[in-house]
Every structure is written in structure tokens, then in C-alpha cells.
CSV table of C-alpha atoms in Angstrom, one decimal:
chain,number,residue,atom,x,y,z
A,407,MET,CA,-33.3,-6.9,-26.4
A,408,THR,CA,-33.5,-6.9,-23.2
A,409,ASP,CA,-31.8,-9.6,-20.2
A,410,ARG,CA,-33.6,-11.9,-19.4
A,411,PRO,CA,-33.8,-13.9,-15.5
A,412,SER,CA,-31.9,-16.5,-17.0
A,413,ASP,CA,-29.5,-13.9,-19.8
A,414,ILE,CA,-28.2,-12.7,-16.0
A,415,ALA,CA,-24.4,-14.6,-14.1
A,416,ALA,CA,-25.5,-15.7,-10.9
A,417,PRO,CA,-22.3,-15.0,-8.8
A,418,PRO,CA,-20.2,-16.5,-8.2
A,419,ALA,CA,-20.3,-19.6,-5.6
A,420,PRO,CA,-18.5,-18.9,-1.9
A,421,GLU,CA,-15.7,-21.3,-2.8
A,422,ARG,CA,-14.7,-19.5,-6.8
A,423,GLN,CA,-15.1,-16.4,-4.7
A,424,THR,CA,-11.6,-17.6,-2.2
A,425,ALA,CA,-10.0,-19.4,-5.0
A,426,ASP,CA,-10.5,-16.0,-6.9
A,427,ARG,CA,-9.1,-14.8,-3.8
A,428,VAL,CA,-6.2,-16.8,-3.2
A,429,ALA,CA,-4.9,-17.0,-6.9
A,430,LEU,CA,-4.5,-12.9,-6.8
A,431,TYR,CA,-3.0,-13.0,-3.4
A,432,ASP,CA,-0.6,-14.7,-5.7
A,433,ALA,CA,-0.3,-13.1,-8.1
A,434,LEU,CA,0.4,-10.0,-5.9
A,435,LEU,CA,3.1,-11.6,-4.1
A,436,SER,CA,4.7,-12.7,-7.2
A,437,LEU,CA,5.8,-9.5,-8.3
A,438,LYS,CA,8.7,-8.7,-7.7
A,439,THR,CA,9.5,-4.5,-8.5
A,440,ARG,CA,8.7,-1.3,-8.9
A,441,THR,CA,7.2,-1.6,-11.9
A,442,GLU,CA,5.6,-4.9,-12.5
A,443,MET,CA,3.6,-4.0,-9.4
A,444,ASP,CA,2.6,-0.4,-11.6
A,445,ALA,CA,2.3,-2.3,-14.7
A,446,PHE,CA,-0.1,-5.3,-13.1
A,447,LEU,CA,-2.6,-2.6,-11.8
A,448,ALA,CA,-2.7,-0.8,-14.3
A,449,ASP,CA,-4.1,-3.5,-16.2
A,450,LEU,CA,-5.6,-4.2,-12.8
A,451,CYS,CA,-7.3,-1.5,-11.1
A,452,THR,CA,-8.8,1.5,-13.1
A,453,PRO,CA,-6.4,4.9,-12.2
A,454,ALA,CA,-9.3,6.2,-9.9
A,455,GLU,CA,-9.2,2.6,-8.0
A,456,VAL,CA,-5.4,3.0,-8.1
A,457,ARG,CA,-5.5,6.9,-6.8
A,458,ALA,CA,-8.2,5.2,-4.1
A,459,PHE,CA,-5.6,2.8,-3.0
A,460,ALA,CA,-3.3,5.6,-2.5
A,461,GLU,CA,-5.2,7.8,-0.6
A,462,ARG,CA,-6.2,5.1,2.2
A,463,TRP,CA,-2.6,4.5,2.0
A,464,ALA,CA,-1.0,8.1,2.5
A,465,VAL,CA,-3.9,8.6,4.6
A,466,ALA,CA,-2.6,5.1,7.4
A,467,ARG,CA,1.1,7.0,6.8
A,468,LEU,CA,-0.3,10.9,8.1
A,469,LEU,CA,-2.6,9.0,10.8
A,470,ASP,CA,0.7,6.0,12.3
A,471,GLU,CA,2.7,10.0,12.8
A,472,LYS,CA,0.3,11.7,14.8
A,473,SER,CA,0.8,14.9,14.2
A,474,LYS,CA,-1.6,16.1,12.9
A,475,SER,CA,-5.5,16.6,13.0
A,476,TYR,CA,-8.0,14.2,10.7
A,477,ARG,CA,-8.9,17.9,8.6
A,478,GLU,CA,-5.6,17.5,7.8
A,479,ILE,CA,-4.6,14.6,7.3
A,480,ALA,CA,-7.2,14.5,4.5
A,481,GLN,CA,-6.2,18.1,3.5
A,482,ALA,CA,-2.7,16.3,2.9
A,483,ALA,CA,-3.6,13.5,1.7
A,484,GLY,CA,-6.2,14.9,-0.8
A,485,THR,CA,-9.2,13.0,0.2
A,486,SER,CA,-12.3,13.4,2.2
A,487,PRO,CA,-11.9,13.0,6.5
A,488,THR,CA,-14.3,10.1,5.7
A,489,THR,CA,-12.2,8.6,4.3
A,490,VAL,CA,-9.9,9.7,7.0
A,491,VAL,CA,-12.4,8.2,9.9
A,492,ARG,CA,-12.2,5.0,8.0
A,493,VAL,CA,-9.3,4.5,7.8
A,494,ALA,CA,-8.3,5.3,11.6
A,495,ARG,CA,-11.2,3.3,12.6
A,496,PHE,CA,-9.5,0.5,10.8
A,497,LEU,CA,-5.7,1.1,12.0
A,498,LYS,CA,-8.0,1.5,15.5
A,499,GLU,CA,-10.2,-1.3,15.8
A,500,MET,CA,-10.5,-4.0,13.1
A,501,PRO,CA,-9.3,-6.9,13.8
A,502,HIS,CA,-7.5,-7.5,10.3
A,503,GLN,CA,-4.8,-5.2,11.7
A,504,GLY,CA,-3.5,-5.1,7.4
A,505,TYR,CA,-2.6,-1.2,8.1
A,506,ARG,CA,-0.2,-1.9,10.9
A,507,LEU,CA,1.6,-5.1,9.5
A,508,VAL,CA,2.5,-2.8,7.0
A,509,LEU,CA,3.2,-0.2,8.0
A,510,ASP,CA,5.5,-1.5,10.8
A,511,ARG,CA,7.6,-3.5,8.0
A,512,THR,CA,7.2,-0.6,6.0
A,513,PRO,CA,10.4,2.1,6.7
A,514,ARG,CA,9.3,5.4,7.8
A,515,LYS,CA,10.5,8.5,5.9
A,516,VAL,CA,12.9,10.6,7.8
């Protein structure tokens, strides 16, 4: 049996996507411990997705230290130089500044 165009679900409307995103944010904000966060992310994401999040966050922290080259950061974080460049661009140029917000709010390990 093949999928006919009428059998394929249409993408959700933008307002539905926005409501779903807000619901996700509220769900994340409701978590109180690392254990709760781990359980939720294990259910929500694939192991590869969680690893990708962790790698990007490691890259952001290493970039913020300003002590290693991009190649050294990629090696230390176990990721590609492309990921390092992408995270660096978001840290420096993008208007969201989400990485910066969280880096400034989290204690630095000495």
C-alpha cells in the first residue's frame, strides 16, 4: 500500500507549533532536579539527540574559557570543528544569546 497525498498528515499550523513549543518550555521549567531532567530527556529525545545537546553545551563552555583553539575544543568535546564554528557563531552573532544567558547564570568550574 502506498501513501496517497490525502493519507499524509499536513504539518501543524503555526499557532499549533507555537502552543506546542510553549507547552514544552513549561514542561522543562517544571523539572526540579537533574534526575527529573534526565528522565524527561530520556523519554523525549533519542540518546543521539541528548549527546548532541551535551556536546554543544560542552563546546559553548570551552569557547567561553577562551583558552583553546577550535580544533582543540572539537577534540575535547568529542565533536566536529563544524559544530564548534556553529556554536561560536551563535555565541558571537545571533540575537537570541541563549548560550550567553545560561553561561552567565551557571557557576564556572575552577
